[in-house]
Tab-separated table of N, CA and C in Angstrom:
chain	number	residue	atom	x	y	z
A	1	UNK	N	112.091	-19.709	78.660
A	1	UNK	CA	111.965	-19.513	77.235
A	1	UNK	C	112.335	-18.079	76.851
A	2	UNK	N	111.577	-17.282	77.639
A	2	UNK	CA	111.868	-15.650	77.071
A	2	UNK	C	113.273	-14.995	77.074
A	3	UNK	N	113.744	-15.410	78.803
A	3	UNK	CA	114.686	-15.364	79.324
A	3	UNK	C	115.823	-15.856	78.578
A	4	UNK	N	115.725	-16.955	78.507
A	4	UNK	CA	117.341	-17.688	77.369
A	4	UNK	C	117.017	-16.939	76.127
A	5	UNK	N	116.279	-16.912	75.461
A	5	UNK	CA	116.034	-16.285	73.809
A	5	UNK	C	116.433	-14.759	74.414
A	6	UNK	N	116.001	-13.505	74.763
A	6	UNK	CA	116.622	-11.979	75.407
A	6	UNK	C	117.630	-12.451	76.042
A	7	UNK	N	117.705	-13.302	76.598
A	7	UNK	CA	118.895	-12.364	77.941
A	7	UNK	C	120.291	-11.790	77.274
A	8	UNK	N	121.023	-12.444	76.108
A	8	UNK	CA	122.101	-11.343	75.709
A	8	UNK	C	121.500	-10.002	74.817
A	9	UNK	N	120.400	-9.786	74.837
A	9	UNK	CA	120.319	-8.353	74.787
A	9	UNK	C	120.273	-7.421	75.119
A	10	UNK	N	119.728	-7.971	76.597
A	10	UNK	CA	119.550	-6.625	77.474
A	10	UNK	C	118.850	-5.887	77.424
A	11	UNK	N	117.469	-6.177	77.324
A	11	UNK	CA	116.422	-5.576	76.836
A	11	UNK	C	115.462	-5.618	78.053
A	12	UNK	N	115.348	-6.519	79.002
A	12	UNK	CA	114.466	-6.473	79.891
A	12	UNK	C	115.545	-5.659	81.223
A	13	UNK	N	114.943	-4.667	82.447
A	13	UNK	CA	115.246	-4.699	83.693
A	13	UNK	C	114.402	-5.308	84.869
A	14	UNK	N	113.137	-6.098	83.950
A	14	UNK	CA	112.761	-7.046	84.611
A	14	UNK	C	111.808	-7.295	84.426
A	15	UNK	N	112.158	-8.877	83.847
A	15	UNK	CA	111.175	-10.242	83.489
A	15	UNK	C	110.151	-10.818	84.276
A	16	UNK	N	109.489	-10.426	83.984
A	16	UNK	CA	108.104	-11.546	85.296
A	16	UNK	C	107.466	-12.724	84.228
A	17	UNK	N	108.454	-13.860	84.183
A	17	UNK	CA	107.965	-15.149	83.570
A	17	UNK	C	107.097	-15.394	84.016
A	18	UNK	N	106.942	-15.970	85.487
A	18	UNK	CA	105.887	-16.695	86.024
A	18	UNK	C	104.474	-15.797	85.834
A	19	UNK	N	104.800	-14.498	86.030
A	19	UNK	CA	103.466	-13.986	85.869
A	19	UNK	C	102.823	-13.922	84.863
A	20	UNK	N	104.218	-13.575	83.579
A	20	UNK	CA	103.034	-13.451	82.520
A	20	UNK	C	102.592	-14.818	82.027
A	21	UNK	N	103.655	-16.101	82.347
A	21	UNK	CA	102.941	-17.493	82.186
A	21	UNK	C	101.685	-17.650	82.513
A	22	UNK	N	101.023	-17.360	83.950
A	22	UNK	CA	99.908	-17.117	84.572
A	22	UNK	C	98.805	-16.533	83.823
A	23	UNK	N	99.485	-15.165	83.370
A	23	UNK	CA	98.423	-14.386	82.898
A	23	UNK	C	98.099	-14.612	81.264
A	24	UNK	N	98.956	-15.521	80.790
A	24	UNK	CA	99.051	-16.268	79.354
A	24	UNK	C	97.794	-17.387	79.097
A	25	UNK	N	97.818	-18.375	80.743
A	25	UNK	CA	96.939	-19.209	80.666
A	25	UNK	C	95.303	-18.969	81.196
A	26	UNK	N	95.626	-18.093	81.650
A	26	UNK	CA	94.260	-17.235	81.958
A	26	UNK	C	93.967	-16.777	80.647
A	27	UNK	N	94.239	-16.264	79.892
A	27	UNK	CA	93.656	-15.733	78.714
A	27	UNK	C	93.531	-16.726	77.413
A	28	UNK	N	94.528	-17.771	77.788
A	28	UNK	CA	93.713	-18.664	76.687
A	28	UNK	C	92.702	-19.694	77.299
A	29	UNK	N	92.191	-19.561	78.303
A	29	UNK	CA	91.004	-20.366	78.905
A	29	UNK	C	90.129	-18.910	78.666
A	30	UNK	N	89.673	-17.985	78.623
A	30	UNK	CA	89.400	-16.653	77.938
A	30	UNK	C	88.654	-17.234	76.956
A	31	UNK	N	89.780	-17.306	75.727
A	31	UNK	CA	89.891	-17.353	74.319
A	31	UNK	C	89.008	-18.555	74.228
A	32	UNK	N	89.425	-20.072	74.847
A	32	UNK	CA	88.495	-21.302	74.446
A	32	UNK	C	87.263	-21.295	74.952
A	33	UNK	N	86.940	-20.335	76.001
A	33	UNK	CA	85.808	-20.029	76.360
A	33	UNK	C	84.855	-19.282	75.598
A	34	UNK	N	85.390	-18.377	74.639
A	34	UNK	CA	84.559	-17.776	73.314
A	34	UNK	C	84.507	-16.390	74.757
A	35	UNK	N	85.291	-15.931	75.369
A	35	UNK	CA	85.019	-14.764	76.515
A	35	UNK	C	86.690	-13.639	76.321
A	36	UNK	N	86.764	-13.625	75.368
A	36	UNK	CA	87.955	-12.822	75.668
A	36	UNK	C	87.527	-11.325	76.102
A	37	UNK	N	88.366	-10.869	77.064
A	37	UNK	CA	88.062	-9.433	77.616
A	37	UNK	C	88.578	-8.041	76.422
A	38	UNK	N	89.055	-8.445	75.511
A	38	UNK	CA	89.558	-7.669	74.297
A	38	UNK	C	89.995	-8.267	73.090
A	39	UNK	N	90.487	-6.921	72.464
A	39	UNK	CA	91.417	-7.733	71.358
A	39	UNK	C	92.781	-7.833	72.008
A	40	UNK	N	92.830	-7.130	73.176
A	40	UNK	CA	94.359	-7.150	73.525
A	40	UNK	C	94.564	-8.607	74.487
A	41	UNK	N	93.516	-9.752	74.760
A	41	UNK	CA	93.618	-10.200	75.547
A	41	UNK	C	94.585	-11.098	74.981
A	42	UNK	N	95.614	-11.226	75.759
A	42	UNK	CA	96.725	-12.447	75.646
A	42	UNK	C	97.736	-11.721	74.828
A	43	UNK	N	97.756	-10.470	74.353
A	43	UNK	CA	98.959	-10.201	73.652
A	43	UNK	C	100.179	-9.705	74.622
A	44	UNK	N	101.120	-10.090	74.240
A	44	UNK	CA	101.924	-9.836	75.372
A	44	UNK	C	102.893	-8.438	75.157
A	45	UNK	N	102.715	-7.596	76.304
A	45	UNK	CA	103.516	-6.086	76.340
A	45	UNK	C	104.531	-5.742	77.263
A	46	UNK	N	105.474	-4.957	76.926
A	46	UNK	CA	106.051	-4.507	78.368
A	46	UNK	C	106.254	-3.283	78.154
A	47	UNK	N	106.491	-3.218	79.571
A	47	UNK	CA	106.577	-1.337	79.869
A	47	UNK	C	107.833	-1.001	80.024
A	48	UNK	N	107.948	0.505	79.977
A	48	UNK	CA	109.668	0.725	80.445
A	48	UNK	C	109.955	1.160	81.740
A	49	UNK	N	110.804	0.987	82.411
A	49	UNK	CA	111.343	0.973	83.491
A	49	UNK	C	110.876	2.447	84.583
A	50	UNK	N	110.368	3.106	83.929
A	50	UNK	CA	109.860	4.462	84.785
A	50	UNK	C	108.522	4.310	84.727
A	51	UNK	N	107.644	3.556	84.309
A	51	UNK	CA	106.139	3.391	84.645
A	51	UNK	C	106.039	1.724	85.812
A	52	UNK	N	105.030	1.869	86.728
A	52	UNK	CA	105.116	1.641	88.296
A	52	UNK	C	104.387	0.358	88.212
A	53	UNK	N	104.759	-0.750	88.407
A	53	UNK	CA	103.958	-2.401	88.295
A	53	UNK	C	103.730	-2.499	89.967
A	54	UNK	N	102.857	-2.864	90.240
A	54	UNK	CA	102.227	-3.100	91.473
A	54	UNK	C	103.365	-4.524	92.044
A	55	UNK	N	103.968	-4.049	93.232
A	55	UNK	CA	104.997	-5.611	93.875
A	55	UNK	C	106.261	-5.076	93.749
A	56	UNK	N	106.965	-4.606	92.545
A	56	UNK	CA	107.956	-4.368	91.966
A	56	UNK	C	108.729	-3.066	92.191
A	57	UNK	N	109.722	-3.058	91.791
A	57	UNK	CA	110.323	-1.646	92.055
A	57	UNK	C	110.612	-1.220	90.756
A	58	UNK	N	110.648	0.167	90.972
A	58	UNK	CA	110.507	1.277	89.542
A	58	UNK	C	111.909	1.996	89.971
A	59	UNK	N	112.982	1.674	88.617
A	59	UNK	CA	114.031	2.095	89.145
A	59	UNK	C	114.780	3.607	87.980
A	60	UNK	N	113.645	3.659	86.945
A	60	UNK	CA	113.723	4.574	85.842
A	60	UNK	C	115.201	4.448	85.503
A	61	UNK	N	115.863	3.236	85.106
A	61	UNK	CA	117.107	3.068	84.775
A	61	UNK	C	118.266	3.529	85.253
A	62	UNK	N	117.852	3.677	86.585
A	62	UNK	CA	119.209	4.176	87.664
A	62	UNK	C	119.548	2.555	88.479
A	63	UNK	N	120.590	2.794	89.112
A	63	UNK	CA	121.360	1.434	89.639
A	63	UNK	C	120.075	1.170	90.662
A	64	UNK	N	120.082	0.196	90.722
A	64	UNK	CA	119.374	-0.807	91.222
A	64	UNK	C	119.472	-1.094	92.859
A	65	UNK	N	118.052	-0.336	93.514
A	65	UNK	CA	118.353	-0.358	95.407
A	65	UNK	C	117.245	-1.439	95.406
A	66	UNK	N	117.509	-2.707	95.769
A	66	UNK	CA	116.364	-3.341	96.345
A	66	UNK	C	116.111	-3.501	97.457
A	67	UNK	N	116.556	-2.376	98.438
A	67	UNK	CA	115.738	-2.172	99.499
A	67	UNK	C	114.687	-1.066	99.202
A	68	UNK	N	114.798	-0.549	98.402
A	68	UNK	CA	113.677	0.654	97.761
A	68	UNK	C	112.208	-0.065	97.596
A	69	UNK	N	111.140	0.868	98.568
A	69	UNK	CA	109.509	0.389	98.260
A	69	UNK	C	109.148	-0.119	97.158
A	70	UNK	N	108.299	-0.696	97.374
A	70	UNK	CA	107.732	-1.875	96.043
A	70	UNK	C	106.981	-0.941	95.665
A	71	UNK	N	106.320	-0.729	94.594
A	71	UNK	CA	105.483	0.206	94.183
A	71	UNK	C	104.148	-0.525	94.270
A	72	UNK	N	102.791	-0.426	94.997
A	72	UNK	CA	101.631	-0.384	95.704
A	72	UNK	C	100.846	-0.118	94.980
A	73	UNK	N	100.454	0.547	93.590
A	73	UNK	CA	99.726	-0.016	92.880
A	73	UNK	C	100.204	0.229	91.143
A	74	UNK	N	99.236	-0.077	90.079
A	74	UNK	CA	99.589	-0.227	88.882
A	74	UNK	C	99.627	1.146	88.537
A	75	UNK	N	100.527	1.783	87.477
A	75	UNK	CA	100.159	2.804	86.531
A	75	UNK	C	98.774	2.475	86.318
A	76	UNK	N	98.373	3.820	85.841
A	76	UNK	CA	97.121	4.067	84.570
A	76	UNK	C	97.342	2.686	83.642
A	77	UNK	N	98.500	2.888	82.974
A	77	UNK	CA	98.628	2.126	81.425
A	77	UNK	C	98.741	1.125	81.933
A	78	UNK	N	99.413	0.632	83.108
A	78	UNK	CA	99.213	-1.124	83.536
A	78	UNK	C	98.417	-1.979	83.276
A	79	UNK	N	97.352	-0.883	84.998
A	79	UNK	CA	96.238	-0.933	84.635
A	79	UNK	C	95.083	-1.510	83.765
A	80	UNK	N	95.292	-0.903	82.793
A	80	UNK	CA	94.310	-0.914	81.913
A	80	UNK	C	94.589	-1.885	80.652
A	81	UNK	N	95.965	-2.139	80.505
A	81	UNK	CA	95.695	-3.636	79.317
A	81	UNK	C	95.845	-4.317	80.772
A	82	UNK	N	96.246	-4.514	81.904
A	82	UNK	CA	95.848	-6.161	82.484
A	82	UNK	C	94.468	-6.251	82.563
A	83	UNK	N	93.095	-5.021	82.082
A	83	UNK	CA	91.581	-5.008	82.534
A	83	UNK	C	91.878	-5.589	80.747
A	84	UNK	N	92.457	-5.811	80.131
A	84	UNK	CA	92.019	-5.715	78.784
A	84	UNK	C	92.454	-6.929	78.085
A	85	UNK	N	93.488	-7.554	79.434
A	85	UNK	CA	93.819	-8.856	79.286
A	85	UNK	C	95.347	-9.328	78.613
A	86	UNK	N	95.836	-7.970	78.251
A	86	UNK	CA	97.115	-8.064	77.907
A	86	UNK	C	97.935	-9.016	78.882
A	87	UNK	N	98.532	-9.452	78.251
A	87	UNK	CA	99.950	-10.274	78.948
A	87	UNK	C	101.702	-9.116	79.383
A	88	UNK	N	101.314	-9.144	80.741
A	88	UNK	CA	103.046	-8.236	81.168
A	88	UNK	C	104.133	-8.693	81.042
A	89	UNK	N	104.791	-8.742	80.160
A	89	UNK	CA	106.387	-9.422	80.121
A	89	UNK	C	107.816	-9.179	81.127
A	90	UNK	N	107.005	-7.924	81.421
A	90	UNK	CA	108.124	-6.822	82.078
A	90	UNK	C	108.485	-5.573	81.877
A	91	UNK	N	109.251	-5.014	82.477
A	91	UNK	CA	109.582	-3.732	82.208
A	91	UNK	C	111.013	-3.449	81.519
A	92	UNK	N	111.060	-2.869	80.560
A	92	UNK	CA	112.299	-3.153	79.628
A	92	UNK	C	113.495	-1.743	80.143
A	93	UNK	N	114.605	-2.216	79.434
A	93	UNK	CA	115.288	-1.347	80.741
A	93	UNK	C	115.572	-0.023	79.513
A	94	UNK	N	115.782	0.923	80.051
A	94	UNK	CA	116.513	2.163	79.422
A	94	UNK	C	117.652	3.233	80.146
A	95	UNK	N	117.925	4.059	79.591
A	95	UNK	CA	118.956	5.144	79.943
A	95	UNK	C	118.689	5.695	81.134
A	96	UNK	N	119.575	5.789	81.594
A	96	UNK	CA	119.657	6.336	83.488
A	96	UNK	C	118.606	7.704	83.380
A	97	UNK	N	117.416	7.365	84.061
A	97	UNK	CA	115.976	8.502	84.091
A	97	UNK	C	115.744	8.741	82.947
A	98	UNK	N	115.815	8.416	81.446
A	98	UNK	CA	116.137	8.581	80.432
A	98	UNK	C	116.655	9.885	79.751
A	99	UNK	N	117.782	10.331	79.977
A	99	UNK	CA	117.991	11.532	79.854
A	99	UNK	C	119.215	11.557	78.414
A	100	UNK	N	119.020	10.538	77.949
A	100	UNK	CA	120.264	10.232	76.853
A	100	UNK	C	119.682	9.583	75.635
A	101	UNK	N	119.815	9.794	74.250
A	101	UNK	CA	118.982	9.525	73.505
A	101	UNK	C	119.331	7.746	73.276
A	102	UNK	N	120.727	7.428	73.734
A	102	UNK	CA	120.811	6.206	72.985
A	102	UNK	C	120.159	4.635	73.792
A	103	UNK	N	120.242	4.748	75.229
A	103	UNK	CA	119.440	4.232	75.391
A	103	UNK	C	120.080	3.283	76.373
A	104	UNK	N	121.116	3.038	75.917
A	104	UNK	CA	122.278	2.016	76.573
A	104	UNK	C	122.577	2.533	78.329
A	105	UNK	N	122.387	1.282	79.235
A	105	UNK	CA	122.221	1.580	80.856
A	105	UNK	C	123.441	0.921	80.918
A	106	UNK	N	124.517	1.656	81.847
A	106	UNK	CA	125.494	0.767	82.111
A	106	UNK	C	125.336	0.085	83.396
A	107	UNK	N	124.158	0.667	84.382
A	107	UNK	CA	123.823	-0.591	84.701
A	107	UNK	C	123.153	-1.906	84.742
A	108	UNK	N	122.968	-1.894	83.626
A	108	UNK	CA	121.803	-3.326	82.730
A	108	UNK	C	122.909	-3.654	81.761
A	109	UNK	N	123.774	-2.707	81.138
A	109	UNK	CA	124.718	-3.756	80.259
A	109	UNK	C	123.946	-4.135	79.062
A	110	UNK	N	123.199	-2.755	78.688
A	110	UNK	CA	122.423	-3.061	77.667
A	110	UNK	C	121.535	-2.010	77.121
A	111	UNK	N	120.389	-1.878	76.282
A	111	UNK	CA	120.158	-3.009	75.465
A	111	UNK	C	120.806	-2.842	74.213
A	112	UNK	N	121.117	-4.161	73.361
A	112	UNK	CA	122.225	-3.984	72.191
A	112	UNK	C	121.466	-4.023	71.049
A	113	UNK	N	121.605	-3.884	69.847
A	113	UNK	CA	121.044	-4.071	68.276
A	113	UNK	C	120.754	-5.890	68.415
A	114	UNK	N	119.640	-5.866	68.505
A	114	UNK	CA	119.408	-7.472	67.654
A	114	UNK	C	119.629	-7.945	66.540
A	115	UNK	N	120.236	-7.169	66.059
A	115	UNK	CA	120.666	-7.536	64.327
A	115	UNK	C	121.849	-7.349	64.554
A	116	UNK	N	122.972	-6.866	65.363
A	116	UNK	CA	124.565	-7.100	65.164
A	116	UNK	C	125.106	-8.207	66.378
């Protein structure tokens, strides 16, 4: 769903469907339970590509080594909306270490104006 609706934008450097599916239905058994862990529980966020998801690799918008270490545990900000119940979409991609204001990675091929 997320995937076909983004993918010509180029907005994610990486989608975790299954997880945040997971962490979607966990929070609305939460919600029908009258137990939500916040107001943030079930809203869904993503991070950008230089903050560290536990499994995953953090590539701060440089080309892409996937033999490079998984990163071993969450940021701070991870962290703390998955304690709060937020939903992770992924990490959205940006400018090589971000050192360029516009934003565009030529190796993601993206991300473009959603309105043109």
């Amino acid at each position: 769903a997320v995937r076909g609706r983004l993918a010509h934008l180029g907005c994610f450097a990486l989608l975790l469907e299954e997880t945040a599916r997971a962490e979607a239905a966990d929070s609305d058994a939460r919600w029908l339970a009258g137990k939500p862990l916040s107001v943030f529980d079930g809203v869904p966020v993503a991070v950008k590509d230089e903050i560290t998801v536990k499994g995953y690799h953090t590539f701060s918008g440089a080309k892409p080594n996937l033999n490079a270490r998984r990163d071993e545990v969450d940021d701070l900000t991870v962290a703390r909306l998955r304690a709060a119940g937020a939903v992770l979409l992924g990490k959205t991609a940006m400018h090589e270490f971000g050192v360029a204001p516009t934003g565009f990675n030529s190796h993601l091929q993206g991300p473009v104006n959603a309105y043109d």
